[in-house]
Amino acid sequence: MVVTLEYRVIPASSLNHPVQRLGVSAGCGGRLTAPYGALHSRNYPQNYGPEDDCVWSIEVAEGHAVELELQDLDIYASLAERRSGNCSGSFLQVIDGADLEGRELLRTCGGGLPDNRTLTSTANKMTVRMKSDGARSSKGFRATYATVCGSTIVTASSGVITSHDAINVQGKNANCSWTVIAEDPADHVTLTIGTLTVSHLDFSEGEEDCSSNNNVEVWEGVDSTGVLLGRYCTGRVPPALTSRGSALHIVMVSPFNSFHGWFSASYSVLSSACGGTFSAERGSFASPGYPASYPPGSDCVWTVTSAPGNLVQMSFSLFNLESSWGCFDDFVEVRKESAMGPLVGVYCGDERPSNLTAAHTLWVKFRSNAQGTAPGFLADFALVHGNLDITGRSGEIASPLYPSLYAQSGDFEWRVTVDTKKAVILDVKSLSTDRFGVDDCDDVYLAIHDGFDATTPQLYKDCGAALPRAVTTTSNVAFVRLHNYPIRRATTFLLAWREVDRPDGSATTVEAGANNCSSTIHLPAGGSVNVSSPGYPGGYGSNENCTWVLDTDPGWHLAVLFRDMDLEDTAECYSDRVEVASGERGGLEWKTRFKLCQPSAMFNDSFFTTNFMRLNFVSDWGTNGTGFAGTVYSGKQSFSPNK
């Protein structure tokens, strides 16, 4: 009997990790397919049956290996068998492969564990047999197994190898390897690295050869004694690598005994292998045969994918295909999302396409007809993480390279804008960091703000110490920031957003003369709104810090005209002041244009910005005035950065 249990591991840093399966065999043989498990002889720790002949088949994910560790062993053996070590009657046998015809790794009997108590398969399958000759019985055996990275793959087709944090890639597993061998010695192996996320743990600089960092090596041949084809650690993946012989050897190397990251690659022994799926941060792909000319009759598809809420950029450093009317013969076709997605363009000849950008996914197809050839193309791609304006009715935002863990440091920001009469609800589906408590969120956190940027009220901030939750904005804009400076472990998050009705169904406005301190305001084209300091005209308080973020329709600009300005007057407006900032790049960046505190501000026709404006009012603890009052207009005036 085989029992499969599901268990959930909940570390302090996250309550949102996936369920893992544990395989347990409690009968006479069985099939075990969970990534981890245990098996033992029937009736263990009582004696097994005198005529038992039990076979267990263990199979883990393709591209990995099985590691079996014997925990207990007591199988009856005659005195002659003990002396000779020839266990022909009752025995435990471990075989490398899917059946009893494979290579024998161990045959043992008697009491006590053998010296080689830990055994590893070359591929993803292992067979265990325990046989009793009917004479006598003993307690039997108990063993555990686990999935370990790396394997030997002998194939005539194609497949995928991958290693990520779901496998225990540390200690003795930190330096693991795959060997891909073509069944026909005359064939060649092509390897396309699709994903490479490597944490740099030595904090050194200038190591372009990656030798002192976690890295992935690709060698010609069946081991690391051949020619080194490349060593990669920076997140940029190379064009497809093809062996000169019939094998490639891939090694994950860690000088630190701990490899944190995500690596995946596709392999093929087809004579004209091309195409692939990429999710690495940077990389290249080329027409088949590159740098030689491509062969006739090629048909290849590449897909470059970023995490939800992020972008893909692609350019061609070389482009030279056969020309044809309408590009009906040899061509490169580019679409967004998939083969059925919006067409970006169809290209041929020797004129390089301009830089291409798409949200989430670019789909690229290359086809050549049966006649003629040309040098081909070399395409470079890069993923753009965050710093994006997102519009629509619903969608998702994820950490860079999601679902891979992201170990690189930086701030990544997204702004979600929906209809002006709607609000945004954001539901954090998962969040995992290397933090361990709510008071440990300074270096790594996910924050959601109710408005255009991080100066607006904060609705959510966490680093994985608590269950994720949903929040709703009061305006039609939400601002999301991932502050990512991990030390021990990389970061991942996923949130879903959608527009919802507001209770009153109205757009955000500020009434004339209102004393609102901090608001998010959308002005329709040609509209206007009054703003004033808190308490105006009765006077503002000490240590005020108020922000109004305004926007209007694209193609329009904003201007503020002050009717009153009575603030503490200091040199360069150091104490109390109104700052007018203009939004750049769709409001993702802000540049302060004016600092105002003197009555002369009332005599300026108006202060212009782009279609994004931020007003910030600050007061100190000293002298206070009655405050300020003004009107913000949406108009067609040209924006002048010097005004």
XYZ file of C-alpha atoms in Angstrom:
643
model
C 0.000 0.000 0.000
C 1.257 3.475 -0.912
C -0.036 6.486 0.985
C 0.503 10.057 -0.258
C 0.284 12.721 2.415
C 0.057 16.455 1.858
C 1.683 18.765 4.344
C 2.216 22.506 4.514
C 5.487 24.014 5.702
C 4.871 27.503 7.115
C 8.108 29.373 7.886
C 7.993 32.539 9.927
C 8.778 34.620 6.864
C 5.659 33.568 4.986
C 2.341 31.864 5.458
C 1.803 31.375 1.754
C 4.100 28.587 0.589
C 2.796 25.778 -1.629
C 1.797 22.342 -0.416
C 4.439 19.615 -0.821
C 3.666 15.912 -1.163
C 5.237 13.162 0.948
C 5.129 9.597 -0.369
C 5.000 6.731 2.153
C 4.946 3.036 1.297
C 3.637 0.757 4.054
C 3.038 -2.469 2.071
C 4.889 -4.858 -0.178
C 6.149 -2.647 -2.959
C 4.436 0.176 -4.805
C 5.007 3.264 -6.933
C 6.255 6.467 -5.279
C 6.084 9.754 -7.234
C 6.160 12.420 -4.502
C 9.350 14.522 -4.305
C 10.153 13.157 -0.824
C 9.129 10.001 0.955
C 9.839 6.847 2.920
C 9.547 3.105 2.333
C 10.032 -0.001 4.430
C 9.538 -3.745 4.362
C 6.111 -5.157 5.112
C 5.231 -5.267 8.825
C 8.321 -3.199 9.742
C 9.555 -3.064 12.519
C 8.016 -6.537 12.903
C 9.408 -9.336 10.770
C 8.637 -9.396 7.053
C 6.890 -12.345 5.430
C 9.049 -15.418 4.782
C 8.294 -15.415 1.037
C 8.061 -11.680 0.369
C 9.356 -10.397 -2.962
C 8.529 -6.686 -3.011
C 9.478 -4.054 -5.589
C 9.202 -0.271 -5.151
C 9.449 2.087 -8.127
C 10.495 5.640 -7.263
C 10.064 8.388 -9.854
C 10.672 12.114 -9.304
C 10.439 15.085 -11.662
C 12.315 14.728 -14.935
C 15.688 16.429 -14.881
C 16.350 15.499 -11.256
C 17.721 12.449 -9.477
C 16.637 10.199 -6.597
C 18.720 10.030 -3.439
C 17.950 7.026 -1.214
C 19.237 6.796 2.360
C 19.013 3.558 4.350
C 17.903 4.151 7.943
C 17.733 0.577 9.241
C 18.688 -2.850 7.848
C 18.155 -6.366 9.220
C 17.693 -9.042 6.539
C 18.387 -12.685 7.293
C 21.630 -14.042 5.810
C 23.301 -17.418 6.230
C 26.767 -17.674 7.711
C 28.206 -18.385 4.256
C 26.492 -15.321 2.813
C 27.816 -13.158 5.609
C 31.351 -14.406 5.035
C 31.275 -14.118 1.247
C 29.056 -11.053 0.929
C 27.156 -12.923 -1.812
C 23.527 -12.244 -0.888
C 21.669 -14.699 -3.133
C 18.856 -15.797 -0.827
C 17.271 -12.921 1.071
C 18.517 -9.466 0.111
C 17.816 -5.788 -0.424
C 18.622 -4.570 -3.924
C 18.788 -0.967 -5.204
C 18.780 -0.451 -8.986
C 19.503 2.673 -11.027
C 16.560 2.925 -13.385
C 12.886 2.187 -13.873
C 12.998 -1.625 -13.603
C 15.065 -4.595 -12.471
C 17.091 -4.539 -15.703
C 18.968 -1.398 -14.685
C 22.413 -1.005 -13.174
C 22.689 -2.431 -9.668
C 23.768 0.162 -7.107
C 23.555 -2.083 -4.039
C 22.822 -5.667 -3.003
C 23.081 -6.326 0.713
C 21.859 -8.570 3.514
C 22.572 -9.277 7.150
C 22.368 -6.848 10.026
C 23.752 -3.336 10.190
C 23.939 -0.588 7.610
C 26.416 -0.889 4.722
C 29.168 1.660 4.164
C 27.372 3.027 1.096
C 24.073 3.705 2.869
C 23.292 6.740 0.621
C 22.674 5.986 -3.054
C 21.888 8.339 -5.959
C 20.376 7.508 -9.329
C 21.765 8.958 -12.535
C 18.304 9.980 -13.773
C 14.881 10.460 -12.193
C 14.005 6.797 -11.540
C 15.149 4.219 -8.993
C 13.962 0.680 -8.208
C 14.184 -1.001 -4.788
C 13.625 -4.736 -4.278
C 13.497 -6.757 -1.073
C 13.379 -10.560 -1.495
C 13.049 -13.296 1.115
C 14.028 -16.889 0.273
C 11.423 -18.434 2.590
C 13.895 -19.782 5.138
C 13.742 -17.229 7.914
C 12.675 -13.613 8.289
C 13.966 -10.602 10.196
C 12.943 -7.012 10.881
C 13.657 -5.880 7.306
C 14.623 -2.369 6.265
C 13.568 1.242 6.378
C 14.712 3.996 3.958
C 13.907 7.556 2.980
C 14.290 9.203 -0.399
C 14.481 12.783 -1.664
C 14.683 14.665 -4.942
C 18.117 16.098 -5.649
C 19.121 18.361 -8.488
C 20.990 17.067 -11.490
C 20.802 13.900 -13.571
C 22.092 12.138 -16.666
C 19.699 12.299 -19.609
C 20.149 10.064 -22.640
C 17.648 11.090 -25.290
C 16.791 11.301 -28.958
C 14.280 14.128 -28.545
C 13.945 17.204 -26.327
C 13.086 18.222 -22.781
C 13.612 20.693 -19.952
C 15.958 20.765 -16.992
C 15.306 23.031 -14.054
C 16.412 23.691 -10.521
C 14.908 26.157 -8.081
C 14.335 26.671 -4.356
C 11.821 23.825 -4.200
C 14.882 21.556 -4.258
C 17.305 21.653 -1.369
C 20.140 23.282 -3.319
C 22.636 23.619 -0.536
C 25.365 21.630 1.172
C 26.306 18.618 -0.922
C 23.612 19.534 -3.473
C 24.961 23.040 -4.060
C 27.237 21.856 -6.879
C 24.974 19.680 -8.993
C 25.126 18.768 -12.647
C 23.181 17.520 -15.628
C 24.634 15.586 -18.536
C 22.573 15.497 -21.730
C 23.700 12.769 -24.149
C 22.336 12.099 -27.631
C 21.334 8.464 -28.172
C 22.945 8.551 -31.606
C 26.654 9.451 -31.225
C 26.443 11.277 -34.567
C 23.856 13.762 -33.242
C 24.498 17.020 -31.397
C 22.858 18.547 -28.321
C 21.465 22.098 -28.368
C 20.890 23.868 -25.040
C 18.764 27.013 -24.666
C 18.941 28.656 -21.232
C 15.558 30.220 -20.544
C 15.815 31.410 -16.929
C 18.804 32.325 -14.791
C 18.389 34.072 -11.447
C 21.458 33.786 -9.255
C 22.062 35.354 -5.852
C 25.503 36.930 -5.456
C 26.748 36.088 -1.991
C 30.344 37.293 -1.998
C 29.532 41.024 -2.491
C 32.563 41.434 -4.745
C 32.651 43.775 -7.711
C 34.166 43.504 -11.145
C 34.068 39.701 -11.420
C 32.974 39.523 -15.024
C 33.915 35.841 -15.325
C 31.517 34.863 -12.480
C 34.150 32.567 -10.975
C 33.742 33.903 -7.424
C 29.928 33.905 -7.501
C 27.204 31.324 -7.789
C 27.117 30.459 -11.485
C 26.073 27.978 -14.143
C 28.746 26.370 -16.341
C 28.219 24.607 -19.670
C 30.912 22.153 -20.798
C 31.494 20.221 -23.997
C 31.260 16.469 -23.315
C 30.024 14.317 -20.445
C 31.905 16.018 -17.599
C 33.918 19.083 -16.613
C 37.110 17.897 -18.289
C 35.960 19.086 -21.714
C 35.976 22.579 -23.218
C 34.183 25.249 -21.163
C 31.552 26.800 -23.460
C 30.405 29.441 -20.997
C 29.998 30.510 -17.379
C 26.908 32.585 -16.527
C 25.797 34.421 -13.393
C 24.547 37.893 -14.315
C 21.006 37.040 -15.394
C 21.851 37.479 -19.087
C 21.407 34.267 -21.008
C 23.383 33.448 -24.181
C 22.073 32.350 -27.567
C 21.550 28.615 -27.931
C 24.665 26.482 -27.316
C 25.289 23.428 -29.521
C 27.777 20.669 -28.771
C 30.451 19.671 -31.237
C 30.132 16.094 -30.052
C 27.114 14.209 -28.737
C 26.922 15.572 -25.164
C 26.768 18.694 -23.008
C 27.513 18.890 -19.292
C 25.768 21.597 -17.220
C 26.928 22.413 -13.686
C 25.469 24.673 -10.998
C 28.499 25.899 -9.073
C 28.493 27.540 -5.650
C 31.683 28.632 -3.871
C 29.538 29.164 -0.756
C 27.895 25.724 -0.386
C 24.501 27.347 -0.949
C 22.919 28.069 -4.338
C 19.839 30.289 -4.118
C 18.200 31.015 -7.421
C 16.311 29.600 -10.353
C 17.752 27.979 -13.439
C 15.960 26.337 -16.343
C 16.994 25.325 -19.842
C 15.563 23.350 -22.727
C 17.621 20.771 -24.593
C 17.169 19.131 -27.966
C 19.025 16.668 -30.144
C 17.020 17.519 -33.245
C 19.147 18.213 -36.307
C 17.841 21.786 -36.666
C 16.784 22.751 -33.150
C 15.500 26.293 -32.794
C 12.994 28.268 -30.762
C 12.525 28.359 -27.016
C 10.913 30.078 -24.061
C 12.792 32.776 -22.151
C 12.093 34.384 -18.799
C 15.637 35.510 -17.976
C 16.314 39.188 -17.292
C 18.464 39.598 -20.407
C 19.529 37.416 -23.249
C 19.817 36.743 -26.949
C 18.482 34.341 -29.517
C 19.333 33.893 -33.164
C 18.249 32.283 -36.392
C 19.263 28.606 -36.656
C 22.879 28.082 -37.588
C 23.959 31.554 -36.430
C 26.555 32.983 -37.054
C 26.377 30.969 -40.269
C 23.452 31.470 -42.650
C 20.149 29.879 -41.708
C 19.034 26.725 -43.543
C 16.003 26.552 -45.877
C 12.750 25.248 -44.432
C 13.218 26.629 -40.909
C 10.197 27.189 -38.665
C 11.008 28.502 -35.177
C 9.034 30.154 -32.370
C 10.492 32.004 -29.396
C 8.512 33.388 -26.464
C 9.970 36.009 -24.100
C 7.907 36.413 -20.944
C 8.079 38.822 -18.024
C 6.160 38.716 -14.765
C 2.657 40.270 -14.715
C 2.836 44.053 -14.582
C 6.296 44.139 -16.170
C 7.560 44.677 -19.727
C 9.633 42.960 -22.401
C 11.922 44.953 -24.696
C 13.574 43.509 -27.796
C 15.976 44.813 -30.427
C 17.918 43.306 -33.332
C 21.693 43.771 -33.426
C 21.827 41.891 -36.754
C 19.030 41.454 -39.284
C 19.497 40.175 -42.833
C 16.857 37.932 -44.386
C 15.973 37.250 -47.992
C 13.717 39.998 -49.334
C 10.307 39.258 -50.802
C 7.184 41.208 -51.687
C 4.988 41.366 -48.593
C 7.580 39.267 -46.681
C 5.825 36.091 -47.860
C 9.010 34.002 -48.123
C 11.572 34.402 -45.320
C 10.290 36.535 -42.436
C 10.253 37.316 -38.726
C 6.783 37.823 -37.246
C 6.355 39.490 -33.841
C 3.151 39.500 -31.776
C 2.124 40.442 -28.269
C 1.195 37.643 -25.845
C 0.818 34.675 -28.237
C 0.360 33.441 -31.794
C -3.186 34.848 -31.645
C -2.199 38.144 -30.025
C -2.013 41.640 -31.551
C 0.457 41.853 -34.435
C 3.511 44.034 -33.813
C 5.021 43.559 -37.258
C 6.308 41.248 -39.998
C 9.902 41.882 -41.111
C 12.234 40.730 -43.888
C 15.126 42.061 -45.968
C 18.083 43.818 -44.375
C 16.393 46.760 -42.629
C 16.567 46.248 -38.879
C 13.223 46.588 -37.065
C 12.998 49.359 -34.485
C 13.036 48.549 -30.782
C 9.956 46.596 -29.722
C 8.171 46.695 -26.363
C 5.256 44.675 -25.022
C 3.576 44.065 -21.706
C 4.207 40.616 -20.281
C 5.044 38.577 -23.426
C 6.563 38.868 -26.906
C 5.970 36.043 -29.376
C 8.508 35.763 -32.220
C 8.312 33.455 -35.229
C 10.978 32.874 -37.895
C 10.242 31.031 -41.109
C 12.348 30.437 -44.218
C 11.121 28.918 -47.451
C 12.621 25.954 -49.264
C 14.898 28.029 -51.520
C 17.783 30.331 -50.719
C 19.299 31.553 -47.501
C 20.802 34.659 -45.846
C 22.936 35.565 -42.784
C 19.879 35.639 -40.480
C 19.359 37.648 -37.307
C 20.501 38.113 -33.727
C 17.887 39.440 -31.293
C 18.580 40.863 -27.835
C 15.889 41.067 -25.174
C 15.603 42.571 -21.707
C 12.894 42.585 -19.060
C 11.818 45.936 -17.602
C 10.785 45.623 -13.965
C 8.347 48.078 -12.409
C 8.235 51.869 -12.939
C 5.102 51.393 -15.022
C 1.718 53.046 -15.401
C -1.025 50.442 -15.658
C -4.576 51.139 -16.765
C -7.624 48.998 -17.361
C -10.320 47.280 -15.348
C -8.348 44.402 -13.821
C -4.948 42.771 -13.865
C -2.032 41.392 -11.887
C 1.285 42.766 -10.637
C 4.158 40.532 -9.592
C 7.726 40.807 -8.422
C 10.410 40.693 -11.123
C 10.824 37.211 -12.634
C 7.811 35.845 -10.714
C 7.311 32.985 -9.857
C 11.101 32.844 -9.553
C 12.565 34.434 -6.460
C 14.218 37.799 -7.143
C 17.480 38.495 -5.341
C 18.557 41.813 -6.886
C 18.265 45.015 -4.859
C 16.182 48.028 -5.836
C 12.868 49.852 -5.632
C 10.168 48.785 -8.082
C 6.999 50.832 -8.450
C 3.688 50.513 -10.281
C 0.768 52.922 -10.585
C -2.707 51.533 -11.298
C -5.332 53.927 -12.687
C -8.976 53.046 -13.303
C -12.056 55.064 -14.286
C -12.317 58.341 -12.364
C -15.597 57.278 -10.743
C -14.185 53.951 -9.574
C -11.859 52.743 -6.832
C -9.155 50.056 -6.916
C -9.202 46.912 -4.804
C -5.832 45.153 -4.530
C -5.569 41.612 -3.183
C -2.091 40.390 -2.207
C -2.154 36.712 -3.198
C 1.337 35.773 -2.027
C 4.343 37.437 -0.414
C 7.588 35.754 0.572
C 10.754 37.527 1.761
C 13.705 36.869 4.042
C 12.182 38.927 6.856
C 10.868 37.293 10.028
C 8.508 39.760 11.725
C 6.505 42.932 11.391
C 9.323 44.890 13.036
C 11.838 43.571 10.502
C 10.431 45.185 7.342
C 12.909 48.001 6.734
C 15.017 46.313 4.047
C 12.330 44.335 2.231
C 8.636 45.178 2.049
C 5.614 45.540 -0.207
C 3.614 48.765 0.215
C 0.336 49.983 -1.295
C -0.596 53.677 -1.237
C -3.937 55.388 -1.743
C -2.957 57.753 -4.547
C -0.361 58.655 -7.154
C 2.889 58.039 -5.290
C 4.521 57.071 -2.013
C 3.664 60.425 -0.402
C -0.029 59.490 -0.278
C -1.614 57.568 2.633
C -0.355 54.024 3.087
C -2.968 51.274 2.945
C -0.690 48.262 3.324
C 2.898 47.477 4.249
C 4.246 44.029 5.011
C 7.184 41.727 4.417
C 5.517 38.338 4.647
C 5.147 38.135 8.416
C 1.344 38.050 8.235
C -1.314 36.654 5.947
C -1.766 38.808 2.834
C -4.995 40.788 2.609
C -7.007 42.979 0.260
C -7.180 46.787 0.460
C -9.348 49.347 -1.358
C -8.412 52.886 -2.373
C -10.564 55.957 -1.859
C -9.587 57.330 -5.282
C -9.169 55.860 -8.747
C -5.394 55.486 -8.367
C -3.225 53.048 -6.402
C 0.551 53.131 -6.036
C 2.478 49.895 -5.381
C 6.108 49.750 -4.269
C 8.431 46.804 -3.725
C 11.417 47.869 -1.614
C 13.811 44.964 -2.098
C 17.189 44.751 -0.373
C 17.348 41.070 0.655
C 20.213 39.620 2.663
C 19.532 35.914 3.085
C 16.805 34.935 0.657
C 15.219 36.388 -2.450
C 11.730 37.877 -2.739
C 8.499 37.047 -4.530
C 4.989 38.498 -4.522
C 1.802 38.427 -6.568
C -1.216 40.699 -6.271
C -4.431 41.001 -8.269
C -6.244 44.298 -8.795
C -9.597 45.337 -10.239
C -11.787 48.390 -10.344
C -14.834 48.560 -8.075
C -17.675 51.007 -7.557
C -17.306 53.656 -4.902
C -20.087 53.849 -2.339
C -21.186 57.276 -3.647
C -20.236 56.613 -7.288
C -18.551 60.022 -7.636
C -15.115 61.130 -8.745
C -12.620 62.504 -6.246
C -12.982 66.264 -5.846
C -12.030 68.980 -3.398
C -14.721 71.530 -2.710
C -13.919 75.219 -2.945
C -12.444 76.474 0.300
C -12.154 72.964 1.757
C -9.472 72.281 4.352
C -8.473 68.868 3.011
C -4.896 67.914 3.863
C -3.716 65.456 1.204
C -6.014 64.403 -1.628
C -5.851 62.666 -4.982
C -7.709 64.691 -7.610
C -8.525 64.033 -11.257
C -9.500 67.103 -13.273
C -11.418 66.537 -16.494
C -10.087 68.414 -19.511
C -10.843 72.117 -18.988
C -11.871 71.617 -15.351
C -10.642 73.379 -12.212
C -10.562 72.885 -8.443
C -9.829 75.083 -5.426
C -7.215 74.088 -2.866
C -6.194 75.724 0.390
C -4.059 75.079 3.443
C -5.635 73.484 6.541
C -7.601 76.018 8.588
C -7.572 78.688 5.893
C -8.248 81.596 6.413
C -8.122 81.057 10.170
C -4.483 79.950 10.123
C -2.643 76.645 9.801
C -1.004 74.620 12.546
C 2.623 73.767 13.250
C 4.391 70.837 11.581
C 1.829 70.467 8.819
C 2.690 68.211 5.878
C -0.054 68.042 3.248
C 0.060 66.733 -0.302
C -2.379 67.166 -3.181
C -1.727 65.014 -6.247
C -3.625 66.104 -9.362
C -3.839 64.840 -12.915
C -5.739 65.690 -16.065
C -6.239 64.075 -19.459
C -3.195 63.369 -21.681
C -2.424 66.281 -24.000
C -3.584 68.813 -21.400
C -1.537 70.625 -18.756
C -2.111 71.840 -15.225
C -1.549 75.327 -13.828
C -2.047 76.722 -10.321
C -2.987 80.363 -9.643
C -2.667 81.581 -6.036
C -5.251 84.067 -4.734
C -3.653 84.366 -1.292
C -0.228 83.540 0.133
C 0.385 84.348 3.809
C 3.143 82.077 5.109
C 6.205 82.544 7.303
C 8.611 84.397 4.987
C 12.167 82.999 5.148
C 15.170 82.908 2.823
C 14.662 80.278 0.121
C 11.367 79.410 1.868
C 13.229 77.167 4.295
C 10.471 77.112 6.958
C 6.852 77.238 5.729
C 6.335 76.736 1.987
C 4.263 75.436 -0.891
C 6.153 73.235 -3.358
C 4.860 72.769 -6.905
C 6.181 69.599 -8.597
C 5.677 68.390 -12.157
C 5.128 64.700 -12.903
C 7.523 63.146 -15.390
C 7.120 59.816 -17.198
C 3.409 59.681 -16.510
C 3.782 60.762 -12.912
C 6.295 58.066 -11.985
C 8.959 60.699 -11.275
C 8.512 64.140 -9.759
C 10.603 67.259 -10.285
C 10.075 70.224 -7.980
C 9.589 73.361 -10.126
C 8.804 76.025 -7.519
C 9.150 76.675 -3.776
C 6.806 79.487 -2.683
C 6.248 81.354 0.569
C 6.116 85.062 -0.350
C 3.065 87.167 -1.330
C 4.681 87.821 -4.719
C 3.470 84.370 -5.740
C -0.002 85.907 -6.140
C 1.254 88.186 -8.920
C 2.438 85.329 -11.138
C -0.064 84.502 -13.870
C 0.163 80.824 -12.963
C 2.662 78.023 -12.405
C 2.528 75.326 -15.111
C 3.293 71.576 -14.988
C 2.641 68.562 -17.204
C -0.709 66.803 -16.874
C 0.519 65.664 -13.437
C 0.948 68.147 -10.570
C 1.857 67.683 -6.924
C 1.335 70.440 -4.334
C 3.091 69.952 -1.019
C 2.464 72.287 1.921
C 4.942 72.162 4.830
C 5.088 74.215 8.035
C 7.589 74.123 10.892
C 7.025 74.685 14.621
C 7.574 78.465 14.526
C 5.636 81.448 13.176
C 2.407 80.676 11.312
C 0.279 82.752 8.913
C -3.258 82.489 7.651
C -2.166 80.113 4.888
C -2.704 79.966 1.148
C -5.567 79.565 -1.293
C -5.464 78.882 -5.014
C -7.081 77.258 -8.006
C -5.681 74.512 -10.215
C -6.765 74.639 -13.866
C -6.646 72.082 -16.684
C -5.792 73.783 -19.949
C -4.032 73.598 -23.295
C -1.199 76.009 -22.439
C 2.246 74.811 -23.447
C 4.364 73.574 -20.576
C 7.564 75.570 -20.023
C 10.120 74.009 -17.652
C 11.651 77.429 -17.011
C 8.450 79.091 -15.951
